[in-house]
Short mmCIF file of C-alpha atoms and ligand atoms in Angstrom, two decimals:
data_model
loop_
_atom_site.label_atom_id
_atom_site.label_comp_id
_atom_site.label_asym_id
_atom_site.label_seq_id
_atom_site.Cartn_x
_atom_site.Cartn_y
_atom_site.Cartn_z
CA UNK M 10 21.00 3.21 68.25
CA UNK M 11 24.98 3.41 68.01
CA UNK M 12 25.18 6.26 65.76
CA UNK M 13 29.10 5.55 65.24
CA UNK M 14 30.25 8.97 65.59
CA UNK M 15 32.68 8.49 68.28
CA UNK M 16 36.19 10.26 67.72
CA UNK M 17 34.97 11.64 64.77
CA UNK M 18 35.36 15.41 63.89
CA UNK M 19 32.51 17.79 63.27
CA UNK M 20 32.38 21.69 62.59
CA UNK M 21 29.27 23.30 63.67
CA UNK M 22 29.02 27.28 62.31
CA UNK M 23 26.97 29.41 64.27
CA UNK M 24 27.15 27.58 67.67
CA UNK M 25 27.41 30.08 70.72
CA UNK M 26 23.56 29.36 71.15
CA UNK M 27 20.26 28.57 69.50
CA UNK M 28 19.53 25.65 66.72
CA UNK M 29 24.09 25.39 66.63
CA UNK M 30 24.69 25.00 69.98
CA UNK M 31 22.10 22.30 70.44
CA UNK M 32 23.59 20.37 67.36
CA UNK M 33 26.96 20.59 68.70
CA UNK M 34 25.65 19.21 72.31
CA UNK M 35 23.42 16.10 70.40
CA UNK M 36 27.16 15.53 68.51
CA UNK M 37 29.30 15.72 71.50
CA UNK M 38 27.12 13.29 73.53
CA UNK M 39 27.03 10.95 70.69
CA UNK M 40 30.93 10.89 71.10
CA UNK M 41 32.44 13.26 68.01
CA UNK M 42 34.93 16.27 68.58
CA UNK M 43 33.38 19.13 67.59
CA UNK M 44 34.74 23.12 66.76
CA UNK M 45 31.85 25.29 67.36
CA UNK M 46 32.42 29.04 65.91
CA UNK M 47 30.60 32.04 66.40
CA UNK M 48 31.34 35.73 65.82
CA UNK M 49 32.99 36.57 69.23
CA UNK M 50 35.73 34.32 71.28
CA UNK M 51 34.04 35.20 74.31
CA UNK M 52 30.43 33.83 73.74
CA UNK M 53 31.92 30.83 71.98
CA UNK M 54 34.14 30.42 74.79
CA UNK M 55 31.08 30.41 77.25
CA UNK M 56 29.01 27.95 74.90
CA UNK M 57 31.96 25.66 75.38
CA UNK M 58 32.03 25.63 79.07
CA UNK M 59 28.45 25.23 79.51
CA UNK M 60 28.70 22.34 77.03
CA UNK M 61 31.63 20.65 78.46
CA UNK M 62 30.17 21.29 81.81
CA UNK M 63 26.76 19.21 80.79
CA UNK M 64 28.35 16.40 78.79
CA UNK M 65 31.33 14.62 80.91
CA UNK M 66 34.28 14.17 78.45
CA UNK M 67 33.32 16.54 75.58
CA UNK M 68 36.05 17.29 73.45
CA UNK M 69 34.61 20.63 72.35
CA UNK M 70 36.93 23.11 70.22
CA UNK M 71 35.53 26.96 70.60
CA UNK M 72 36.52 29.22 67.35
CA UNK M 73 35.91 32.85 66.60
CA UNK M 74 34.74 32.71 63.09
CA UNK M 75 32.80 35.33 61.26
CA UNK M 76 31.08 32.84 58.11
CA UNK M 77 30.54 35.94 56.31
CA UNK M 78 34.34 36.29 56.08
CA UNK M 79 36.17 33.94 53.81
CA UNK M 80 39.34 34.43 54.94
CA UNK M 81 38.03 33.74 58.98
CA UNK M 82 36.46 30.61 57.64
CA UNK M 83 39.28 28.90 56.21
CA UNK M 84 41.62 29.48 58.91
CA UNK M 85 38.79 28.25 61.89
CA UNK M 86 38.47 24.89 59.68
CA UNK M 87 42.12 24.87 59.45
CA UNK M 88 42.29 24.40 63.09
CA UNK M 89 39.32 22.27 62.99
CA UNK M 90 41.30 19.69 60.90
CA UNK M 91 44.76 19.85 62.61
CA UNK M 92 42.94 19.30 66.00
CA UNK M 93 40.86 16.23 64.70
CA UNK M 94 43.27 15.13 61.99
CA UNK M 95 40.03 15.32 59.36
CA UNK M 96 37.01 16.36 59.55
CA UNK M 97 33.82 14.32 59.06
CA UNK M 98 30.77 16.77 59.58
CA UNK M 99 29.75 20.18 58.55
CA UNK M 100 27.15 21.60 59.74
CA UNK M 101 26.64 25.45 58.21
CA UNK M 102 24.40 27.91 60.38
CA UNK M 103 24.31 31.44 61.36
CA UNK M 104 22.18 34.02 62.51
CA UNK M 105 18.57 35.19 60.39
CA UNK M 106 18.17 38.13 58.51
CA UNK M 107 15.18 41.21 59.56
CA UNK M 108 12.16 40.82 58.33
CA UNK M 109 10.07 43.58 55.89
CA UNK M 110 8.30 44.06 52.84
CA UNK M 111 10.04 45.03 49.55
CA UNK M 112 9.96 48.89 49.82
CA UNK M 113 12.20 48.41 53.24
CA UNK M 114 15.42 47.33 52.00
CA UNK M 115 18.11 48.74 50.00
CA UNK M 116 20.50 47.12 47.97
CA UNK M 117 23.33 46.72 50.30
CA UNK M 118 20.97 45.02 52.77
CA UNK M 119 19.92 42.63 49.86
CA UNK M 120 23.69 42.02 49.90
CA UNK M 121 24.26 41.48 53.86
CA UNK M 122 21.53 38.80 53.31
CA UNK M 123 22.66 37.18 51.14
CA UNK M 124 26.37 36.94 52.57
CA UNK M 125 24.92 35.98 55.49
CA UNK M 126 22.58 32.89 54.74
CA UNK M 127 23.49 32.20 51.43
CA UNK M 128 27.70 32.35 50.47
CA UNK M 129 28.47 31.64 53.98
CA UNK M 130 27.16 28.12 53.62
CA UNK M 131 28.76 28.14 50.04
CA UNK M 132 32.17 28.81 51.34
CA UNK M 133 31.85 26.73 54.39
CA UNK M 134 31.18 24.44 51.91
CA UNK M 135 33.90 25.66 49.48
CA UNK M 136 36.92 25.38 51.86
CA UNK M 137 35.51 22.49 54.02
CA UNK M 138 34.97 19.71 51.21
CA UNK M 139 38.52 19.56 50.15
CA UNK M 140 39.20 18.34 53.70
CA UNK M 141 36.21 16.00 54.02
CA UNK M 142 37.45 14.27 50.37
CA UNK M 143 40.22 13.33 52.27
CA UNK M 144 39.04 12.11 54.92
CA UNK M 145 36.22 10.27 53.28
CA UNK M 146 38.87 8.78 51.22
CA UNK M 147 40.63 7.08 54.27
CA UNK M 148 37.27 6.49 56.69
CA UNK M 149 34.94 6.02 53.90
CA UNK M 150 32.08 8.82 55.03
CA UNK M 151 31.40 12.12 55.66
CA UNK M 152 28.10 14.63 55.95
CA UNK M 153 27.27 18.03 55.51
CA UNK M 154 24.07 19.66 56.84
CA UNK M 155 22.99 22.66 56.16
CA UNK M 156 20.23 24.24 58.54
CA UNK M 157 18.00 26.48 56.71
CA UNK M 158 14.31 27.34 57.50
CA UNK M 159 10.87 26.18 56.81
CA UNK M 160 10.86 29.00 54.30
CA UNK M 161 13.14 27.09 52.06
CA UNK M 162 9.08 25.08 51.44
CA UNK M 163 7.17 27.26 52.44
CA UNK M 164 8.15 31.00 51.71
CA UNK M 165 6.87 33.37 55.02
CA UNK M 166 5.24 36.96 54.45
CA UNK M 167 7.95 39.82 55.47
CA UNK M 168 10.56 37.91 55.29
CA UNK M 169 12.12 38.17 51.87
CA UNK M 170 15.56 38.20 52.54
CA UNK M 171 14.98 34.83 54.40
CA UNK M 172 12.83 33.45 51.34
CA UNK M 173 15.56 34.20 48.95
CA UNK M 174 18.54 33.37 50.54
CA UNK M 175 16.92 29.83 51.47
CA UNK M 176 15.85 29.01 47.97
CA UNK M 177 19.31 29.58 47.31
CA UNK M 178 20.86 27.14 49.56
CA UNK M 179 18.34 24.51 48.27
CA UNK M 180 19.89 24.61 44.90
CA UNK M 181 23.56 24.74 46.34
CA UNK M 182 22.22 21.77 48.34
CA UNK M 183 21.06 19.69 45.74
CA UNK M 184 23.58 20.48 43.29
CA UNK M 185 26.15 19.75 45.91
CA UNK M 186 24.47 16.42 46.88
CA UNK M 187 25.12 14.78 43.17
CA UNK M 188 28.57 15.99 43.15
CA UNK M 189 29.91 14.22 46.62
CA UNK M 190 27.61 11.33 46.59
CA UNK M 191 30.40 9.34 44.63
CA UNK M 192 32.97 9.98 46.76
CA UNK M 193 30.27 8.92 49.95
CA UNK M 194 29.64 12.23 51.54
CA UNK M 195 25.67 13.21 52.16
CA UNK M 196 24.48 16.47 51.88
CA UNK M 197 21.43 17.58 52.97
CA UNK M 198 19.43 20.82 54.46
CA UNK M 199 17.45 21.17 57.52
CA UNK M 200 14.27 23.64 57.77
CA UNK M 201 13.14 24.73 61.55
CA UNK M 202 9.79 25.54 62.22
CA UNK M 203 9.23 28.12 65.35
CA UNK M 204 11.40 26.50 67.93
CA UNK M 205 12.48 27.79 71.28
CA UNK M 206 16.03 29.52 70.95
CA UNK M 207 17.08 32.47 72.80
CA UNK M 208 16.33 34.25 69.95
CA UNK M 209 12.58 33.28 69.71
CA UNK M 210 12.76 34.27 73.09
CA UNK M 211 13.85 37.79 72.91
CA UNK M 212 11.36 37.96 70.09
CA UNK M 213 7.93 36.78 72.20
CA UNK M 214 9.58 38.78 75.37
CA UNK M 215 9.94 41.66 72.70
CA UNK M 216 6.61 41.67 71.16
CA UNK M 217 5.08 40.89 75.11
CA UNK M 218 6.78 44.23 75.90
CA UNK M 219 5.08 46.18 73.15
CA UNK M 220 1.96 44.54 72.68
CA UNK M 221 1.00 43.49 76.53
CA UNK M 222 0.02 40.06 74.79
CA UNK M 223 1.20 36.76 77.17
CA UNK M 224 4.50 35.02 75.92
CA UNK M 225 2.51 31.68 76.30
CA UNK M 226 -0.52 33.36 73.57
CA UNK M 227 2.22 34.79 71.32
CA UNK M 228 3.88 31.16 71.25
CA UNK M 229 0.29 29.90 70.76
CA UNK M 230 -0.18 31.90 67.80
CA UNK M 231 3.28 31.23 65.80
CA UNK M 232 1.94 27.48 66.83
CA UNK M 233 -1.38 27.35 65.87
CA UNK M 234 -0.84 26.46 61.95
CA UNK M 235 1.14 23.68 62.39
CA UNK M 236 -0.12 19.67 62.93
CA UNK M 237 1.29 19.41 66.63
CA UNK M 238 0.20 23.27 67.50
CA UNK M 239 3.36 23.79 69.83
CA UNK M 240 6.86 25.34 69.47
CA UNK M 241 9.80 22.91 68.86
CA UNK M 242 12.54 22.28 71.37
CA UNK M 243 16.46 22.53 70.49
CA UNK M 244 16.69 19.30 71.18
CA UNK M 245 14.32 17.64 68.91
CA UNK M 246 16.09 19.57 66.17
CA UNK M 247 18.82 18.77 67.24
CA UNK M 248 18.60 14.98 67.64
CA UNK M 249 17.20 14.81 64.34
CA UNK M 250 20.54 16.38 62.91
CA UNK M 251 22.34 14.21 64.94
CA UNK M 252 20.74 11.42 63.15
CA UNK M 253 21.14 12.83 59.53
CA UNK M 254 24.70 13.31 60.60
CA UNK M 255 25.23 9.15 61.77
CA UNK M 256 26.89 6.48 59.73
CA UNK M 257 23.52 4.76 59.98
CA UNK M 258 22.09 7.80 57.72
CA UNK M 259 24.58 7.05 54.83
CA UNK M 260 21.85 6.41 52.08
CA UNK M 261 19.65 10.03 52.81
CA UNK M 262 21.09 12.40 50.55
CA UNK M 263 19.53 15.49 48.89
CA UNK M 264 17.15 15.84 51.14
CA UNK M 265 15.11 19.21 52.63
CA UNK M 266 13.84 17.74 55.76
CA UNK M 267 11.73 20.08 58.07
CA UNK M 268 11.75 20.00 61.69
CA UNK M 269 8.74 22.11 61.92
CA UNK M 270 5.97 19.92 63.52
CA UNK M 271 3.93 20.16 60.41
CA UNK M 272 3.98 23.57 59.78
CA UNK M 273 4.56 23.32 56.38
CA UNK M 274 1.15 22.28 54.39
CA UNK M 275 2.59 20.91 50.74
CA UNK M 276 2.58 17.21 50.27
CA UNK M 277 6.04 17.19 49.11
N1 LIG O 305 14.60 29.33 65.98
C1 LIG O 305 13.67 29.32 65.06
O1 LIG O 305 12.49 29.28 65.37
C2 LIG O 305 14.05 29.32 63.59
C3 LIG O 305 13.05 29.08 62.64
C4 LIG O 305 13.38 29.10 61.30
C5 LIG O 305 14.68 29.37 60.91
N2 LIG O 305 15.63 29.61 61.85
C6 LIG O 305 16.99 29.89 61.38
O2 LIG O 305 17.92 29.03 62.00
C7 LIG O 305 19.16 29.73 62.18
C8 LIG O 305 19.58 29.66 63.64
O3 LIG O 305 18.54 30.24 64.42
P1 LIG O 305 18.59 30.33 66.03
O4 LIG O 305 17.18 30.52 66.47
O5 LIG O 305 19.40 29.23 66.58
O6 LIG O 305 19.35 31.73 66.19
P2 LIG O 305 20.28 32.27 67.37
O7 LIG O 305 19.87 31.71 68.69
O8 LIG O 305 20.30 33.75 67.16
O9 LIG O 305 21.70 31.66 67.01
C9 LIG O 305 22.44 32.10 65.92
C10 LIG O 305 23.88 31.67 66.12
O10 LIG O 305 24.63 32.09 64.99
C11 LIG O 305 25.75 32.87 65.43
N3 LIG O 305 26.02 33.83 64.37
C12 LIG O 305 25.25 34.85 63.94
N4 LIG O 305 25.84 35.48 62.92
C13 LIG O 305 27.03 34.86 62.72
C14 LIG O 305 28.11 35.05 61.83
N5 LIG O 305 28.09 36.04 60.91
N6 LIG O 305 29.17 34.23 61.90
C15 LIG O 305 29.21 33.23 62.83
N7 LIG O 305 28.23 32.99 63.69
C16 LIG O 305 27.15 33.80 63.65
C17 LIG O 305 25.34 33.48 66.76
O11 LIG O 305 26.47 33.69 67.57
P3 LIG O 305 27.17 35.10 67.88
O12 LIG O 305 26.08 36.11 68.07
O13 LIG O 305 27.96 34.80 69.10
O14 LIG O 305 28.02 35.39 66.67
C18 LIG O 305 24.53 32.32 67.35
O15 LIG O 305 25.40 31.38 67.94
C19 LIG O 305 18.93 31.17 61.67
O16 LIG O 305 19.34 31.29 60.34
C20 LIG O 305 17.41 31.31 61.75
O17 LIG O 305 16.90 32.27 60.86
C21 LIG O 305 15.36 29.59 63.18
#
């Protein structure tokens, strides 16, 4: 399928590795220019090597951005636009907050949470759609995704600042979704199940450390509640986004979709 997202121009947050980084590669093979950010030059510098060394021709623009910083934000999508000349897709991301019960965080942390997976994607949001109305105006399209986690459904014990902060973003979704849908721009959120990152990584190599458990049994248990028992891959998440993202996708809007293989159990 032609996805039509050649010479197109996409913003991916949170890209120097992990769920990002594979979005920006499924986007970059499917022909768009795409400005991945992260919190340091030099790891977003390294993403883009490795991805223009895997996919011949990638016009790949690497951006230190900090998404909990307003005033970083606007200037990396500044860029983003005057590169591209307009900017098509958004896709909002960064890293996930600790886990713990209620008695384990203070206020401040509450905060850092919240600024983290909650008004970063606002004001991603904020300062990117006055660009994308313009350039849905002339091209007729645009898409913002917003990658979230199966908690958004499902909410996971210890991991209230996640829970919260992704309930959030639902709302901002939705509410988002029936303000751009005139103008033709989707908007829609994406919740992972356990899938392979480097950070899942660290985490099974962690707890294999501490606990002398196998990687492949502590994989095996995050697995064993969902329909296809396994860990994702990057890149089924990723091609998946890559699809919400195509002109073909212009008619899904407001949408949670998880990428989880049936982790979560609701019917809706
Ligand atoms: N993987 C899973 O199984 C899973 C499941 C459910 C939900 N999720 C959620 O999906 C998101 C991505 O997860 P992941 O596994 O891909 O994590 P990851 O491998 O740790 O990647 C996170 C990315 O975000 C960047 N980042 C972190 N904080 C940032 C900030 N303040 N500003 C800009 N960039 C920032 C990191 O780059 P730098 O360190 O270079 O800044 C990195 O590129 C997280 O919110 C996570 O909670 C993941």
């Amino acid at each position: 399928m032609d996805l039509g997202l050649s010479g197109c121009g996409a913003f991916v947050a949170g890209a120097s590795s992990g769920l990002g980084k594979a979005c920006a590669a499924a986007l970059l093979e499917a022909g768009a220019h795409v400005a991945i950010c992260s919190r340091t030059q030099e790891r977003v510098d390294q993403a883009a090597q490795d991805l223009r060394s895997r996919i011949p021709g990638a016009r790949v623009l690497p951006l230190a951005c900090d998404v909990t910083d307003e005033a970083q934000i606007i200037a990396a999508l500044n860029t983003a636009v005057r590169q591209f000349g307009g900017l098509h897709i958004l896709i909002t991301n960064s890293g996930g907050p600790p886990t713990g019960d209620l008695g384990d965080f203070d206020a401040s942390q509450w905060e850092d949470a919240l600024r983290l997976n909650l008004m970063s994607t606002i004001n991603l949001c904020r300062h990117a759609v006055p660009h994308m109305k313009k350039t849905a105006a002339r091209d007729g399209w645009g898409r913002i995704i917003m990658i979230s986690s199966l908690s958004a459904k499902q909410p996971i014990p210890k991991l209230y600042l996640s829970n919260v902060s992704r309930a959030g973003v639902q709302g901002f979704a939705k509410s988002l979704s029936e303000e751009l849908g005139p103008r033709a721009i989707t908007v829609n959120t994406v919740l992972p199940g356990y899938t392979r990152t480097d950070r899942l990584r660290h985490l099974s190599d962690a707890l294999s450390a501490r606990s002398g458990e196998a990687v492949a049994d502590i994989e095996a248990g995050w697995a064993k509640d969902s329909a296809l028992k396994r860990i994702g891959r990057e890149e089924e998440f990723a091609a998946a986004v890559a699809f919400l993202a195509s002109r073909p996708a212009g008619f899904i809007t407001g949408v949670a979709l998880p990428i989880d293989g049936g982790a979560i159990k609701s019917l809706l």
